[in-house]
Amino acid sequence: MPFVSIRITRDGVTAEQKAQVIREVTETLERVLHKPPEWTHVVIEEIDTDNWGFGGVTTTEMRGGRAPTPGAKPQSGA
């Protein structure tokens, strides 16, 4: 039973986009590894930018101290 865990920052990703990711990951596992879709579990976990950091700072700090606006595109490099 495949289990795929995907973690992303909470950046206004839509339900439709998440559904597409789940569908396409499932299709890839079926096509490449011959895993039946009904066996495949995909979990998308959204993390607040205050709780995701790299380079010694949080993603919120990296983006200039502001939390992302729902629906806004993330800045490049963060």
mmCIF file of C-alpha atoms in Angstrom:
data_model
loop_
_atom_site.group_PDB
_atom_site.id
_atom_site.type_symbol
_atom_site.label_atom_id
_atom_site.label_comp_id
_atom_site.label_asym_id
_atom_site.label_seq_id
_atom_site.Cartn_x
_atom_site.Cartn_y
_atom_site.Cartn_z
ATOM 1 C CA MET A 1 0.000 0.000 0.000
ATOM 2 C CA PRO A 2 1.741 3.202 -1.149
ATOM 3 C CA PHE A 3 1.604 6.161 1.206
ATOM 4 C CA VAL A 4 2.724 9.541 -0.128
ATOM 5 C CA SER A 5 3.158 12.506 2.205
ATOM 6 C CA ILE A 6 3.463 15.968 0.681
ATOM 7 C CA ARG A 7 4.230 19.023 2.789
ATOM 8 C CA ILE A 8 3.781 22.521 1.420
ATOM 9 C CA THR A 9 3.585 25.977 2.927
ATOM 10 C CA ARG A 10 0.108 27.385 3.351
ATOM 11 C CA ASP A 11 0.126 29.753 0.378
ATOM 12 C CA GLY A 12 -3.412 29.879 -0.908
ATOM 13 C CA VAL A 13 -3.289 26.566 -2.765
ATOM 14 C CA THR A 14 -6.808 25.776 -3.917
ATOM 15 C CA ALA A 15 -8.787 22.616 -3.254
ATOM 16 C CA GLU A 16 -8.785 22.018 -7.014
ATOM 17 C CA GLN A 17 -4.975 22.199 -7.162
ATOM 18 C CA LYS A 18 -4.626 19.762 -4.253
ATOM 19 C CA ALA A 19 -7.106 17.379 -5.887
ATOM 20 C CA GLN A 20 -5.053 17.515 -9.096
ATOM 21 C CA VAL A 21 -1.838 16.720 -7.212
ATOM 22 C CA ILE A 22 -3.505 13.755 -5.492
ATOM 23 C CA ARG A 23 -4.898 12.491 -8.792
ATOM 24 C CA GLU A 24 -1.622 12.849 -10.691
ATOM 25 C CA VAL A 25 0.519 11.274 -7.952
ATOM 26 C CA THR A 26 -1.900 8.348 -7.843
ATOM 27 C CA GLU A 27 -1.776 8.018 -11.641
ATOM 28 C CA THR A 28 2.035 8.082 -11.584
ATOM 29 C CA LEU A 29 2.219 5.279 -9.023
ATOM 30 C CA GLU A 30 -0.232 3.249 -11.082
ATOM 31 C CA ARG A 31 1.670 3.834 -14.351
ATOM 32 C CA VAL A 32 5.234 3.414 -13.043
ATOM 33 C CA LEU A 33 4.873 0.937 -10.166
ATOM 34 C CA HIS A 34 1.619 -0.754 -11.249
ATOM 35 C CA LYS A 35 -0.030 0.075 -7.905
ATOM 36 C CA PRO A 36 -3.826 -0.007 -7.932
ATOM 37 C CA PRO A 37 -5.267 3.467 -7.266
ATOM 38 C CA GLU A 38 -7.457 2.104 -4.483
ATOM 39 C CA TRP A 39 -4.290 1.114 -2.578
ATOM 40 C CA THR A 40 -2.662 4.544 -2.846
ATOM 41 C CA HIS A 41 -2.962 7.079 -0.036
ATOM 42 C CA VAL A 42 -1.837 10.676 -0.584
ATOM 43 C CA VAL A 43 -1.737 13.214 2.245
ATOM 44 C CA ILE A 44 -1.100 16.915 1.704
ATOM 45 C CA GLU A 45 -0.094 18.755 4.855
ATOM 46 C CA GLU A 46 -0.105 22.545 4.775
ATOM 47 C CA ILE A 47 2.350 24.246 7.116
ATOM 48 C CA ASP A 48 2.099 27.877 8.253
ATOM 49 C CA THR A 49 5.034 29.905 6.959
ATOM 50 C CA ASP A 50 5.900 30.757 10.586
ATOM 51 C CA ASN A 51 6.486 27.017 11.104
ATOM 52 C CA TRP A 52 8.681 26.421 8.040
ATOM 53 C CA GLY A 53 12.203 27.724 7.950
ATOM 54 C CA PHE A 54 15.492 27.402 6.147
ATOM 55 C CA GLY A 55 18.744 29.307 6.199
ATOM 56 C CA GLY A 56 18.126 30.117 9.860
ATOM 57 C CA VAL A 57 14.899 32.083 9.355
ATOM 58 C CA THR A 58 11.232 31.310 8.945
ATOM 59 C CA THR A 59 9.616 31.456 5.530
ATOM 60 C CA THR A 60 7.533 34.400 6.779
ATOM 61 C CA GLU A 61 10.736 36.296 7.601
ATOM 62 C CA MET A 62 12.280 35.302 4.287
ATOM 63 C CA ARG A 63 9.274 36.808 2.522
ATOM 64 C CA GLY A 64 9.627 40.136 4.255
ATOM 65 C CA GLY A 65 7.778 39.486 7.509
ATOM 66 C CA ARG A 66 4.336 38.993 6.091
ATOM 67 C CA ALA A 67 2.186 35.910 6.035
ATOM 68 C CA PRO A 68 0.966 34.858 2.575
ATOM 69 C CA THR A 69 -2.314 36.184 1.281
ATOM 70 C CA PRO A 70 -4.760 33.404 0.372
ATOM 71 C CA GLY A 71 -4.704 32.896 -3.380
ATOM 72 C CA ALA A 72 -1.472 34.873 -3.826
ATOM 73 C CA LYS A 73 1.380 33.391 -5.817
ATOM 74 C CA PRO A 74 4.490 32.693 -3.721
ATOM 75 C CA GLN A 75 7.543 34.834 -4.359
ATOM 76 C CA SER A 76 10.347 33.168 -6.250
ATOM 77 C CA GLY A 77 13.152 31.743 -4.136
ATOM 78 C CA ALA A 78 11.013 31.049 -1.073
#
